[in-house]
Amino acid sequence: MNPVEPRQQLPSTVVKEDEPELVAAAKAGDISAFETLVSRYERKIFRLAQNITQNREDAEDTMQEAFLKAYQHLSEFQGNSRFYTWLVRIAVNQALMKLRKRRPNQVSLDEEIETGEESMPREVEDWGPSPEDRYEQSELGKILGDTIADLDPPFRIVFQLRDIEELSTEETAEVLGLSVPAVKSRLLRARLKLRQKLNKYFRRSDNQ
Amino acid sequence: MNCRSIIKELTNYLDEALDPVLKTSIEKHLEGCEDCRVVVDTTRKTIQIYCNSEPAPLPEETKVRLRDALFKQLNRLRSQPRA
């Protein structure tokens, strides 16, 4: 895979410092190092797979296949990107195959979609400083999961890769076979839609 | 700079991918436009909330079942001579 510029703007929340050592040990045949990587990332990979496929069985299979493939191809991982980013790419490809199989008639994910110009949102209400703190962890997780599930696949997948998995715009474009402008326009639509859908949970007026 | 242009540039603005001149003119608009300020702020929070959210733990049964199956396959791969 070609190295592309990693995303710089946000501090990464997904990589721990010992990741290169664990990967090196796993490459050298230390299965317990690979187990540590699995236990570290399985929840994230499962959520990624669930958010893309929206099907529990497909998400489980995707996670299995992603880790298996990663293990099989570990010697090809050159360390040009973070291991987690590499794993995400594998998982996304597996998840997309499942999605296409289950929903063959839907719009192709790498097709250009005319998104048009976004208009000024109608619901404009302040959320206050930390609106997510009003919810328990599990309740918040459900709100976020249900809300992203409401987006059409081309939009939720771009948001998932770019804003949740923290891939760069270029990496997202490469993984999905899209142009950079297409990623940007889908991302804008996804962000605005999610903002609008989350408004009912986070706006100040109902909760304070 | 008007509200429509703010929405158009919202993603680049939030990702700090704008040239300084455009960035300054957006910020000037934001100073005087409460609605745009709220949209920018709540969109930024939307991204942060998703980005910072921890994935739910897998149910114990699922975790054990998937790990067992995975490591069974990994061990099988390891025991095979490399091609």
XYZ file of C-alpha atoms in Angstrom:
291
model
C 0.000 0.000 0.000
C 1.286 3.472 -0.806
C 2.233 5.608 2.134
C 0.073 8.707 2.292
C 0.303 11.726 4.477
C -1.085 10.804 7.910
C -3.669 13.051 9.445
C -2.034 15.693 11.584
C -4.771 17.901 12.942
C -6.059 15.853 15.856
C -4.060 13.972 18.454
C -4.533 10.306 17.821
C -6.683 8.533 20.359
C -6.054 5.091 18.950
C -2.353 4.368 19.119
C -0.371 3.458 22.177
C 3.367 3.945 22.228
C 4.256 0.273 22.464
C 2.451 -0.595 19.228
C 5.614 -0.850 17.057
C 7.239 -3.218 19.572
C 4.140 -5.402 19.714
C 3.964 -5.546 15.931
C 7.662 -6.408 15.683
C 7.249 -9.193 18.247
C 4.177 -10.554 16.449
C 6.120 -10.511 13.179
C 8.872 -12.506 14.859
C 6.293 -15.151 15.759
C 5.243 -14.081 19.255
C 1.563 -14.984 19.222
C 0.923 -13.409 22.618
C 1.990 -10.040 21.175
C -0.603 -10.495 18.445
C -3.164 -11.423 21.115
C -2.427 -8.150 22.861
C -3.084 -6.278 19.610
C -6.338 -8.191 19.134
C -7.560 -7.431 22.637
C -6.558 -3.797 22.245
C -8.384 -3.221 18.978
C -11.216 -5.749 18.814
C -13.810 -3.382 20.245
C -12.876 -0.633 17.808
C -12.785 -2.971 14.842
C -16.116 -4.456 15.837
C -17.717 -1.016 16.085
C -16.246 -0.057 12.723
C -17.631 -3.223 11.153
C -21.010 -2.767 12.822
C -21.268 0.879 11.740
C -20.473 -0.007 8.137
C -22.428 -3.229 7.693
C -25.282 -2.528 10.137
C -25.547 -6.263 10.587
C -24.328 -8.110 13.651
C -23.353 -11.336 11.921
C -21.483 -9.478 9.191
C -19.719 -7.387 11.816
C -18.540 -10.503 13.671
C -17.312 -12.114 10.461
C -15.620 -8.904 9.378
C -13.710 -8.685 12.636
C -12.591 -12.302 12.441
C -11.479 -12.004 8.851
C -9.689 -8.703 9.450
C -7.528 -10.078 12.256
C -6.866 -13.279 10.382
C -5.819 -11.423 7.246
C -3.698 -9.021 9.265
C -1.881 -11.971 10.809
C -1.399 -13.685 7.470
C -0.025 -10.537 5.845
C 1.917 -9.179 8.795
C 5.213 -9.606 6.979
C 3.937 -7.169 4.319
C 3.291 -4.442 6.885
C 6.209 -2.076 6.415
C 5.481 0.378 9.189
C 4.826 3.257 6.786
C 1.559 3.920 8.559
C 0.303 3.081 12.015
C -0.547 -0.577 12.449
C -4.058 0.406 13.493
C -4.577 2.347 10.234
C -3.399 -0.669 8.281
C -5.790 -2.883 10.230
C -8.647 -0.450 9.603
C -8.008 -0.623 5.849
C -8.217 -4.402 5.918
C -11.378 -4.345 8.037
C -13.057 -1.731 5.831
C -12.426 -3.788 2.718
C -13.906 -6.864 4.385
C -16.907 -4.874 5.641
C -17.550 -3.298 2.239
C -17.562 -6.706 0.577
C -20.228 -7.842 3.022
C -22.275 -4.702 2.547
C -22.184 -5.037 -1.237
C -23.141 -8.674 -1.041
C -26.109 -7.995 1.191
C -27.253 -4.845 -0.603
C -26.140 -5.252 -4.210
C -28.674 -2.816 -5.609
C -27.808 0.182 -3.552
C -25.714 3.053 -4.853
C -22.146 2.032 -5.487
C -19.891 3.441 -2.800
C -17.262 4.748 -5.152
C -19.773 6.345 -7.497
C -19.773 10.122 -7.601
C -22.872 11.423 -5.836
C -24.198 14.850 -6.588
C -24.508 16.261 -3.088
C -25.291 19.805 -4.199
C -24.592 22.781 -2.046
C -25.363 22.453 1.642
C -27.722 25.080 3.000
C -27.614 26.806 6.357
C -29.083 24.423 8.976
C -32.491 25.384 10.279
C -32.056 24.081 13.807
C -29.476 26.279 15.426
C -29.312 25.779 19.167
C -26.371 25.888 21.507
C -25.377 22.618 23.201
C -23.355 23.968 26.091
C -19.792 22.902 26.939
C -19.877 19.085 27.360
C -23.303 17.895 26.233
C -22.202 14.250 26.119
C -21.693 14.260 29.895
C -25.467 14.327 30.368
C -25.611 10.691 29.324
C -24.249 7.480 30.787
C -21.517 5.855 28.722
C -23.741 3.042 27.441
C -26.633 5.389 26.704
C -24.317 7.721 24.796
C -22.915 4.793 22.828
C -26.430 3.810 21.802
C -27.329 7.355 20.765
C -24.172 7.650 18.647
C -24.615 4.199 17.099
C -28.299 4.729 16.251
C -27.606 8.179 14.841
C -24.829 7.097 12.507
C -26.935 4.095 11.413
C -29.485 6.590 10.080
C -27.062 7.941 7.489
C -26.832 6.392 4.038
C -23.763 4.143 3.627
C -21.702 6.517 1.427
C -21.901 9.187 4.117
C -21.589 7.099 7.264
C -18.555 5.225 5.901
C -16.661 8.411 5.080
C -17.460 9.822 8.525
C -16.427 6.571 10.182
C -13.038 6.513 8.474
C -12.257 10.171 8.631
C -13.657 11.332 11.963
C -13.840 8.179 14.077
C -10.842 6.194 12.849
C -8.880 9.400 12.169
C -7.676 8.531 8.692
C -6.596 11.504 6.593
C -8.766 12.718 3.714
C -6.238 11.210 1.280
C -6.196 7.852 3.078
C -10.007 7.789 3.146
C -10.127 8.583 -0.565
C -7.638 5.835 -1.318
C -9.401 3.168 0.762
C -12.791 3.954 -0.782
C -11.589 4.597 -4.328
C -12.953 8.148 -4.247
C -11.537 11.503 -5.222
C -10.477 13.893 -2.451
C -13.255 16.410 -3.328
C -15.820 13.573 -3.161
C -14.596 12.609 0.317
C -14.804 16.231 1.416
C -18.324 16.785 0.138
C -19.572 13.538 1.689
C -17.852 14.389 4.939
C -19.507 17.793 5.065
C -22.922 16.250 4.427
C -22.299 13.555 7.046
C -21.112 15.996 9.686
C -24.062 18.342 9.147
C -26.578 15.506 9.204
C -25.143 14.009 12.366
C -25.084 17.429 13.990
C -28.713 17.925 13.114
C -29.727 14.470 14.362
C -27.788 14.866 17.621
C -29.356 18.247 18.247
C -32.401 16.736 19.958
C -30.174 14.978 22.497
C -27.667 17.706 23.166
C -29.438 21.037 22.837
C -29.455 23.099 25.961
C -33.119 24.033 26.140
C -34.403 20.524 26.942
C -31.707 19.565 29.341
C -30.854 22.519 31.510
C -18.292 36.201 3.455
C -21.887 35.142 4.147
C -23.530 32.262 6.042
C -23.713 30.098 2.916
C -19.964 30.404 2.345
C -19.334 29.448 5.970
C -21.234 26.185 5.474
C -19.364 25.548 2.242
C -15.999 25.937 3.959
C -17.058 24.334 7.244
C -15.165 21.069 6.801
C -11.935 22.771 5.715
C -12.283 25.297 8.519
C -12.776 22.635 11.205
C -9.873 20.605 9.837
C -7.657 23.696 9.740
C -7.096 23.167 6.043
C -7.704 26.758 4.924
C -5.317 29.444 3.836
C -4.875 32.166 6.466
C -6.737 34.846 4.505
C -9.891 32.770 4.142
C -9.611 31.627 7.748
C -9.434 35.214 8.964
C -12.452 36.258 6.937
C -14.440 33.296 8.297
C -13.492 34.222 11.835
C -14.516 37.801 11.221
C -17.938 36.610 10.064
C -18.238 34.313 13.084
C -17.609 37.208 15.445
C -20.754 38.893 14.220
C -22.995 35.906 13.434
C -24.347 33.951 16.367
C -26.078 31.315 14.190
C -22.910 30.435 12.288
C -20.949 30.357 15.515
C -23.382 27.826 16.964
C -23.307 25.699 13.805
C -19.499 25.667 13.773
C -19.337 24.905 17.484
C -21.950 22.115 17.492
C -20.462 20.523 14.367
C -17.035 20.558 15.999
C -18.575 18.948 19.096
C -20.284 16.314 16.958
C -16.887 15.265 15.603
C -15.225 15.361 19.021
C -17.969 13.329 20.680
C -17.730 10.608 18.044
C -13.941 10.693 17.970
C -13.635 10.432 21.761
C -16.377 7.880 22.317
C -15.195 4.522 23.569
C -16.652 1.525 21.754
C -18.921 -0.599 23.921
C -17.322 -3.725 25.365
C -18.189 -6.862 23.440
C -20.540 -9.171 25.322
C -18.413 -11.791 27.112
C -19.957 -14.656 25.147
C -19.207 -12.981 21.815
C -15.679 -12.065 22.833
C -14.804 -15.581 23.989
C -16.415 -17.225 20.969
C -14.686 -14.939 18.468
C -11.295 -15.160 20.140
C -11.463 -18.939 20.383
C -12.285 -19.215 16.711
C -9.617 -16.699 15.738
C -6.813 -18.292 17.725
C -7.763 -21.740 16.564
C -7.262 -20.500 13.007
C -4.073 -18.632 13.864
C -2.584 -21.722 15.477
C -3.513 -23.753 12.447
C -1.723 -21.201 10.249
C 1.342 -21.297 12.475
C 1.590 -25.045 12.381
C 1.552 -25.072 8.580
C 4.960 -24.918 6.936
C 5.413 -21.597 5.160
C 5.106 -21.760 1.400
